[in-house]
Coordinates of C-alpha atoms and ligand atoms in Angstrom, one line a residue:
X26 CA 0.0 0.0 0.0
X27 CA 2.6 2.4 1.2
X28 CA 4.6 1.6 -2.5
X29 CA 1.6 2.4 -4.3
X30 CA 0.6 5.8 -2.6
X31 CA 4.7 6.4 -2.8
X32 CA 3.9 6.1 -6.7
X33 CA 0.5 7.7 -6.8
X34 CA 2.6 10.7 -5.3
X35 CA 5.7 10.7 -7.7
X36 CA 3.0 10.7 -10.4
X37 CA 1.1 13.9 -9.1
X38 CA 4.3 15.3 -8.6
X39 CA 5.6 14.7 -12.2
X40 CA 2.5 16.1 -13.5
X41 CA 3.1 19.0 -11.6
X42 CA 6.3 19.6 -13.0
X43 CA 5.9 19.0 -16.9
X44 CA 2.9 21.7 -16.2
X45 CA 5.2 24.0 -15.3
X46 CA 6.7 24.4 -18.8
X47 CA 10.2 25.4 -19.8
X48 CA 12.0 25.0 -16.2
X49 CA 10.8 20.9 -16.3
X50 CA 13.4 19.9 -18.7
X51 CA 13.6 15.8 -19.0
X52 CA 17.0 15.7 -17.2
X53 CA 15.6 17.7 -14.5
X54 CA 12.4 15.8 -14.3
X55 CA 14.5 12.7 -13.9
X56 CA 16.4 14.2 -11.0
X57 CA 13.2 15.1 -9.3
X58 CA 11.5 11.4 -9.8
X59 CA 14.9 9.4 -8.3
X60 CA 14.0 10.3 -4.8
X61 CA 10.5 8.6 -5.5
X62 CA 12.1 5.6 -7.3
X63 CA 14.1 5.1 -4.7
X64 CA 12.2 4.9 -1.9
X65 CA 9.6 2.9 -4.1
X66 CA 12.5 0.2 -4.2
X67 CA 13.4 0.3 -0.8
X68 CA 9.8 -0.4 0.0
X69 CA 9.4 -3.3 -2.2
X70 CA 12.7 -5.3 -0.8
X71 CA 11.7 -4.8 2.4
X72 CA 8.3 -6.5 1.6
X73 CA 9.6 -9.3 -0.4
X74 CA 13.3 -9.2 -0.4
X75 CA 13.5 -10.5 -3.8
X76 CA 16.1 -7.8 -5.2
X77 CA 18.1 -8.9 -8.2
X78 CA 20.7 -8.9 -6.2
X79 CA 19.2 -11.6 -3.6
X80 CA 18.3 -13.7 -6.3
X81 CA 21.8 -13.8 -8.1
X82 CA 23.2 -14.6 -4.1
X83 CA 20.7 -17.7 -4.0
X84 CA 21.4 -19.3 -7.6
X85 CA 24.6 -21.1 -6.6
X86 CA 22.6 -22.8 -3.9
X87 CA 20.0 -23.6 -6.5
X88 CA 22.8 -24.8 -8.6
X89 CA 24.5 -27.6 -6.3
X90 CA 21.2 -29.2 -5.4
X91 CA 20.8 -30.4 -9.3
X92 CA 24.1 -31.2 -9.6
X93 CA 25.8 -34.6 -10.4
X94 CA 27.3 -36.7 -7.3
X95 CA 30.7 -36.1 -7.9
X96 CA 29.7 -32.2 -6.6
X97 CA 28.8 -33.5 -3.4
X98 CA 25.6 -34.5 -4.5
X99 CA 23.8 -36.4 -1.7
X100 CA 20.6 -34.3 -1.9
X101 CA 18.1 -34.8 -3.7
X102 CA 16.4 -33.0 -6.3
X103 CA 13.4 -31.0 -4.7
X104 CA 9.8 -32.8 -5.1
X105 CA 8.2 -31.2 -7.8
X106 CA 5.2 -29.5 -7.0
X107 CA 1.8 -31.0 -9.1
X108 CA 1.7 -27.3 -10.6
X109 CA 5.2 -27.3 -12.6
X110 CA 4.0 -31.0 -14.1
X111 CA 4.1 -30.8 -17.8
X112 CA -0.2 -32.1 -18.8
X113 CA 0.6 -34.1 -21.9
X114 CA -2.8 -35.4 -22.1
X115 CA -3.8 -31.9 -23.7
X116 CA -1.7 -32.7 -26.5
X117 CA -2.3 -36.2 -27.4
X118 CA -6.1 -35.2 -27.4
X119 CA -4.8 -32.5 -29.8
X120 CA -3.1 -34.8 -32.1
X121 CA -5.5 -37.3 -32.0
X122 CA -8.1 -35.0 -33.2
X123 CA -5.8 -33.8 -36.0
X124 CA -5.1 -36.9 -37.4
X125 CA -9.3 -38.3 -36.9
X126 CA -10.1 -35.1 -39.1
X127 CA -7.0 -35.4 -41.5
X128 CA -8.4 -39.1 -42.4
X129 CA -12.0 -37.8 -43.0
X130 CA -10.7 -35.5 -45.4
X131 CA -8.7 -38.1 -47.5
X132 CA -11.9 -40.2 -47.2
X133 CA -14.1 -37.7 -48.6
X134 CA -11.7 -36.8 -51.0
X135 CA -11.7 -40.5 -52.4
X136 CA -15.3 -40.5 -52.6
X137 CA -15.6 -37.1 -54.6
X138 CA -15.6 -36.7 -58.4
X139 CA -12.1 -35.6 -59.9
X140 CA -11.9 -31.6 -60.2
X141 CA -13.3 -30.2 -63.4
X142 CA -11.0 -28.6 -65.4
X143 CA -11.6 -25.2 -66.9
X144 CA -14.0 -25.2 -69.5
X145 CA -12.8 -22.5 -72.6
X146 CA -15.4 -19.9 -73.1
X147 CA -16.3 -21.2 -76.8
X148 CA -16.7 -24.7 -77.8
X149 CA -14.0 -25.9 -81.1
X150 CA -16.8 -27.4 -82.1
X151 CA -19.0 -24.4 -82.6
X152 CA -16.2 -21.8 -82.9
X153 CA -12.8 -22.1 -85.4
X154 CA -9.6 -20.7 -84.4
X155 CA -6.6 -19.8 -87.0
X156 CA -3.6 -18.8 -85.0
X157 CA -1.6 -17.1 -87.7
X158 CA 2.1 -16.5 -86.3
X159 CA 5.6 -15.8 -88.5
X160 CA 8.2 -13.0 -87.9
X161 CA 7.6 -9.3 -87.3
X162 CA 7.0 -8.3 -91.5
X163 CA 6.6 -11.9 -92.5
X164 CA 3.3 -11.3 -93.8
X165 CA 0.5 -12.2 -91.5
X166 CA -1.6 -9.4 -91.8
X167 CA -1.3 -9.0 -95.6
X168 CA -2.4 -12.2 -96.2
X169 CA -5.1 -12.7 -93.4
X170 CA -6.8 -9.7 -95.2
X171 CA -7.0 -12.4 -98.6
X172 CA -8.8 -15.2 -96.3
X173 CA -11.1 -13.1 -95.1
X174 CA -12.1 -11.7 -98.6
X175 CA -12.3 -15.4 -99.7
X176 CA -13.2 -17.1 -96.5
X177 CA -15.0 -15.3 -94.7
X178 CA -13.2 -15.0 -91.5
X179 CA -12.9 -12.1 -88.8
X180 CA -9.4 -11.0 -88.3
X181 CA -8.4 -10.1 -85.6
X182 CA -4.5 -9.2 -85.2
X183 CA -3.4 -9.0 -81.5
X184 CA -1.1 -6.3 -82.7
X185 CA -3.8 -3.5 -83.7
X186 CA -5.9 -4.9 -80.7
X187 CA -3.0 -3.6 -78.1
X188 CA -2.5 -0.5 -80.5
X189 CA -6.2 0.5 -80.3
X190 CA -6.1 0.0 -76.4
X191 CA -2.8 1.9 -76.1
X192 CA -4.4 4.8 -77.7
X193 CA -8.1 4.3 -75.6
X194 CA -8.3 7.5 -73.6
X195 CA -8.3 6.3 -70.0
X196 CA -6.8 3.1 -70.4
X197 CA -4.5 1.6 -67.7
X198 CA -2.7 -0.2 -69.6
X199 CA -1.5 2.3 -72.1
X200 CA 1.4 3.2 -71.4
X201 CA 2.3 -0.1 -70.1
X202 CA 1.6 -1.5 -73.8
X203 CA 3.5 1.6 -75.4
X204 CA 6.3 0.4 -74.1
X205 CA 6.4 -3.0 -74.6
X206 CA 5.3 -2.7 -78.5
X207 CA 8.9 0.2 -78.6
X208 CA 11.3 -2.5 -77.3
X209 CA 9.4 -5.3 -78.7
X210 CA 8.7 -7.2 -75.8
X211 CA 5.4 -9.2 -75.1
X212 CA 2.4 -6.9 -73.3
X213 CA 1.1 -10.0 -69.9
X214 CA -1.3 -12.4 -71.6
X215 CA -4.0 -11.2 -69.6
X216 CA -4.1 -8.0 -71.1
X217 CA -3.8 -9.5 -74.4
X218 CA -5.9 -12.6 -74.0
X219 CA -8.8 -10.3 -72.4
X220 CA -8.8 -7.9 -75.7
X221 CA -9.4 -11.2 -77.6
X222 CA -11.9 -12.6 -75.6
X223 CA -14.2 -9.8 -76.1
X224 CA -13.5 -9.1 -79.8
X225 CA -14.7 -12.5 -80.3
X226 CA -17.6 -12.1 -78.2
X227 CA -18.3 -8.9 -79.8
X228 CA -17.8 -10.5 -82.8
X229 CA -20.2 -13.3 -82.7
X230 CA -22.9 -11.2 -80.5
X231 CA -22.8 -8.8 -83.8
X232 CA -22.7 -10.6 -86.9
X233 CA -22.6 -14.4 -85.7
X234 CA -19.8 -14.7 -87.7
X235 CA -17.3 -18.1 -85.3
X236 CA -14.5 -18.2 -87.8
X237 CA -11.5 -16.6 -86.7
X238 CA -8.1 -15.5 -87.6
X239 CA -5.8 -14.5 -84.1
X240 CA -2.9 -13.1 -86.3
X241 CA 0.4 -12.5 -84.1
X242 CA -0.2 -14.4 -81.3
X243 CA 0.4 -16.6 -79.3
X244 CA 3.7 -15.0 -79.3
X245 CA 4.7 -16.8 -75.8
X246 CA 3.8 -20.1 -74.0
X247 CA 1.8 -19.2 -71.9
X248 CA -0.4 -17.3 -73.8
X249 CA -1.0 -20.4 -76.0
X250 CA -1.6 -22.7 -73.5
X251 CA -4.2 -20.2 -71.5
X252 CA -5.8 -18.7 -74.4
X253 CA -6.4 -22.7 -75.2
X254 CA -7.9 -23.2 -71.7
X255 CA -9.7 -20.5 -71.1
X256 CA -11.2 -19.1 -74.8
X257 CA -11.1 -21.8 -77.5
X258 CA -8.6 -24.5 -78.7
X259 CA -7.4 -23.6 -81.5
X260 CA -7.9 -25.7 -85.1
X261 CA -4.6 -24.9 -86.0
X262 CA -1.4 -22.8 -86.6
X263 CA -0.4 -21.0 -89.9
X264 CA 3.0 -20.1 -89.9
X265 CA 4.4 -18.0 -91.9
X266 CA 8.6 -18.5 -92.7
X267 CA 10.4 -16.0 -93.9
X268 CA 14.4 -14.8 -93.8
X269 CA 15.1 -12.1 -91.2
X270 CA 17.1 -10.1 -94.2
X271 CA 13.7 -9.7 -95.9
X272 CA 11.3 -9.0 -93.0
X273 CA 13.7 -6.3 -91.9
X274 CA 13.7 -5.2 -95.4
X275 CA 9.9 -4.6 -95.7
X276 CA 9.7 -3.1 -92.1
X277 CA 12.1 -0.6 -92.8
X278 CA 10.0 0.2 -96.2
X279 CA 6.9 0.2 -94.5
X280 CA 8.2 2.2 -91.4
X281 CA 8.7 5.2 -93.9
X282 CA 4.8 5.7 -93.8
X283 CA 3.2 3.6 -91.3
X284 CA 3.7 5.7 -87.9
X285 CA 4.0 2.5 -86.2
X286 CA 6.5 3.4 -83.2
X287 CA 8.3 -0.3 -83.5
X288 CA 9.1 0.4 -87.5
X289 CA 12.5 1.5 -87.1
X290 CA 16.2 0.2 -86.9
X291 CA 16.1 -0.5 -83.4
X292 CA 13.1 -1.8 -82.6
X293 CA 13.1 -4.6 -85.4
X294 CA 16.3 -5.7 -84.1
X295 CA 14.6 -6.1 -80.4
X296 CA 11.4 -7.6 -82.5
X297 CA 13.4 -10.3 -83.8
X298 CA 15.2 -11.3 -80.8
X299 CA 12.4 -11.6 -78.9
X300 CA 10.5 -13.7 -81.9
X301 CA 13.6 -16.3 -82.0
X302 CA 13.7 -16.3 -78.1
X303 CA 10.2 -16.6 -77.6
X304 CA 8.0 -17.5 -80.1
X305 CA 9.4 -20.0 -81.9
X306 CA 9.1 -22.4 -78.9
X307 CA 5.8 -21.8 -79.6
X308 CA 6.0 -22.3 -83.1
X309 CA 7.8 -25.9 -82.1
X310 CA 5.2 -26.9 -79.4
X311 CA 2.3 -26.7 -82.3
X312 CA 4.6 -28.6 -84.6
X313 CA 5.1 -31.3 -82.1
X314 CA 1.5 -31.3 -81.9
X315 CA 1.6 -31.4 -85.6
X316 CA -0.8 -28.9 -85.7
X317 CA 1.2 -26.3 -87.8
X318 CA 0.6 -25.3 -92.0
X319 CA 4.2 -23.9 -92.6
X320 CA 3.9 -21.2 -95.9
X321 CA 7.3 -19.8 -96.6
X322 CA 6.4 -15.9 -97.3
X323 CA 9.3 -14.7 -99.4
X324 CA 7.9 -14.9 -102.9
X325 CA 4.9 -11.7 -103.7
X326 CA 2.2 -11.5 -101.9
X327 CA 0.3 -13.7 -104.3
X328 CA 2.2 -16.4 -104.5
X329 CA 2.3 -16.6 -101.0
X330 CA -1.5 -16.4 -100.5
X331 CA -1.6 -19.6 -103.7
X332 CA 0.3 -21.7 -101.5
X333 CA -1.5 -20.3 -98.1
X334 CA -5.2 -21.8 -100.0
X335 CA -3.5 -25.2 -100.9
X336 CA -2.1 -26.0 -97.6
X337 CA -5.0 -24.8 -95.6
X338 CA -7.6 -27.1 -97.9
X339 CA -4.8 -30.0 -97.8
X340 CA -5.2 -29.6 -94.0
X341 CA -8.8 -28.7 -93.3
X342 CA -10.5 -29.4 -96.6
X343 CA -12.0 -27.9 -99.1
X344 CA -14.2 -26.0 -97.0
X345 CA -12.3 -24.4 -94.3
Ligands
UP5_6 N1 4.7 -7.5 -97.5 C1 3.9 -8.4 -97.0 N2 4.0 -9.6 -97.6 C2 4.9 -9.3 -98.6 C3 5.5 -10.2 -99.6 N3 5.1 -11.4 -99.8 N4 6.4 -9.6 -100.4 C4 6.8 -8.3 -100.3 N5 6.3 -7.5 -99.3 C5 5.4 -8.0 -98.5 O1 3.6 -6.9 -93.9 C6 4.7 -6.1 -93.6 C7 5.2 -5.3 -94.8 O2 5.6 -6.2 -95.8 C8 4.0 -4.6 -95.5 O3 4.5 -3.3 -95.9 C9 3.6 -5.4 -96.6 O4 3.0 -4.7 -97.7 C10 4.9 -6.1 -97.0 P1 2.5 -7.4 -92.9 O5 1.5 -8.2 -93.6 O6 2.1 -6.2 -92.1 O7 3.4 -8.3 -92.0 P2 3.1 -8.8 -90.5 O8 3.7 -10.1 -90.4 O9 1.7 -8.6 -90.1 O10 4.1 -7.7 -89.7 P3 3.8 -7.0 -88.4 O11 4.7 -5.8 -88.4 O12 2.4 -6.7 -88.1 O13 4.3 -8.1 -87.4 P4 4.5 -8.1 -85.9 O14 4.2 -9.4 -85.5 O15 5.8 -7.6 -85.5 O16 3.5 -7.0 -85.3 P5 2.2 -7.1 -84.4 O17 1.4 -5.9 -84.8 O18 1.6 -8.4 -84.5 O19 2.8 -6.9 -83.0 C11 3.5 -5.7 -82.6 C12 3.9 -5.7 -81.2 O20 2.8 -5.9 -80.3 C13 4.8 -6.9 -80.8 O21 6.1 -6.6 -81.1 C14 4.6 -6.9 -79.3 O22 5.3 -5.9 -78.6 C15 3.1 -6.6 -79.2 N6 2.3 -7.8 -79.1 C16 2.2 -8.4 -77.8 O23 2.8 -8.0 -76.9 N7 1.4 -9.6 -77.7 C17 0.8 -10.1 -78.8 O24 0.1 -11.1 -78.6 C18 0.9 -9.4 -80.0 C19 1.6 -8.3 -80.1
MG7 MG1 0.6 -7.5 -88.7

């Protein structure tokens, strides 16, 4: 009691002081509460006589009575009160449960159908998908504009889709796509696979047209492998080969007129890097597949596009 109206006091008194404003500096405040402190500590050890001090004298003690025999051990260790016991019981309850609930799960788990996997938005059977891929200026777009004049299909080029978005006043992803499509790197699929998903659906809800060309892209893996999963499997690939020399050739050409910010010296160079890098492997996972119409581009546009018909009927039939 005394100890606590001791601290009640030193409190009032602090208070008194800090209110007293600029003579109350800390150091001085500290001065003023050591008096307090101290006779706050003399209280307490004569109560209880537990002082650090005490406790550091009494350890040795503490020590030799757990000692080994060879220390003059004959005592013995102190009986343990029931209160220090370690309960294990708590535990093995514990564990017990965990395991009875782990085993239910498996159980359940045995008896429930396999997880259904992600079903793409359109059906393959209702819906035809054209990847069209080939090198930055091997032709895709020149000669996707020929099938859709003869076959009526909707092209859509992954490319112009970005472009558009980039230049869609309020877009997030603007500038984000801006700079990829300078140093020819590859915008995330989810951005790119989103713009296609609802050209498609935009598509079909307007004119009911399901055939489709997705020119320049998938340019990655996994692009191909989620656009596959989650939009529509596509029928297959037409690939477009042609030599770097001449691509660069006809970008530069182009580039004089187009305004495209990726038509110049430098961002070819970074265009075809990333192509060989990473989307050939893609090219290679659809051949493996064998699920790819190769057309080598170099000749005139109309050559190409005579050679583009025969292989596509050869692999889809007449009527494709
Ligand atoms: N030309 C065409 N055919 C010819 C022929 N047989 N003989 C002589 N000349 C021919 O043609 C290019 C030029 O060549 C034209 O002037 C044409 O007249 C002439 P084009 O048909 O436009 O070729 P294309 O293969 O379509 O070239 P493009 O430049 O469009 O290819 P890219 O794949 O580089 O461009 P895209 O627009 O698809 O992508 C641009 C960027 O967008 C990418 O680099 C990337 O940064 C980004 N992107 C993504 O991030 N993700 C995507 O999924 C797609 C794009
Ligand atoms: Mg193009």
């Amino acid at each position: 009691m005394a100890a606590t109206a001791c601290g009640r006091q030193a409190w009032r008194q602090l208070m008194r002081n800090s209110c007293r404003g600029p003579a109350a500096t800390p150091s001085k405040l500290l001065r003023q509460q050591q008096p307090y402190r101290l006779a706050f500590q003399r209280q307490t050890s004569s109560t209880t006589r537990t002082t650090p001090s005490s406790l550091l004298r009494q350890q040795p003690l503490a020590q030799r009575s757990y000692s080994s025999g060879s220390q003059g051990g004959q005592q013995t260790p102190p009986p343990r009160s029931s209160n220090s016991q370690i309960k294990f019981w708590p535990f093995v309850v514990l564990i017990a449960l965990g395991s009875g609930g782990y085993m239910l799960l498996i159980n359940r788990r045995k008896t429930m159908p396999p997880t259904t996997q992600t079903t793409p938005a359109f059906s393959p059977s209702e819906v035809t998908v054209l990847f069209v891929l080939g090198g930055p200026g091997a032709g895709k777009g020149t000669q996707c504009a020929r099938l859709v004049r003869d076959y009526q299909f909707t092209h859509l080029s992954a490319g112009d889709l970005l472009r558009e978005e980039q230049d869609r006043p309020g877009s997030q992803y603007g500038q984000l796509i801006k700079d990829c499509i300078k140093n020819g790197e590859i915008v995330p699929m989810e951005v790119t696979i989103a713009l296609l998903e609802n050209a498609m659906r935009d598509t079909i809800t307007r004119t009911g047209n399901k055939k489709f060309l997705i020119d320049g892209f998938p340019r990655k893996m996994d692009q191909a492998l989620k656009f596959e999963e989650v939009v529509c499997p596509a029928k297959l690939v037409l690939f477009y080969d042609c030599p770097e020399a001449e691509m660069e050739k006809r970008l530069l050409e182009r580039g004089k007129t187009s305004g495209r910010a990726d038509d110049n010296a430098e961002s070819i160079r970074k265009r075809f890097r990333t192509f060989v890098e990473t989307s050939m492997p893609v090219v290679h996972h659809y051949e493996a597949e064998n699920r790819v119409v190769k057309v080598i581009s170099t000749p005139p546009p109309d050559q190409v596009y005579a050679d583009t018909q025969v292989q596509l009927k050869k692999a889809l039939g007449d009527k494709f």
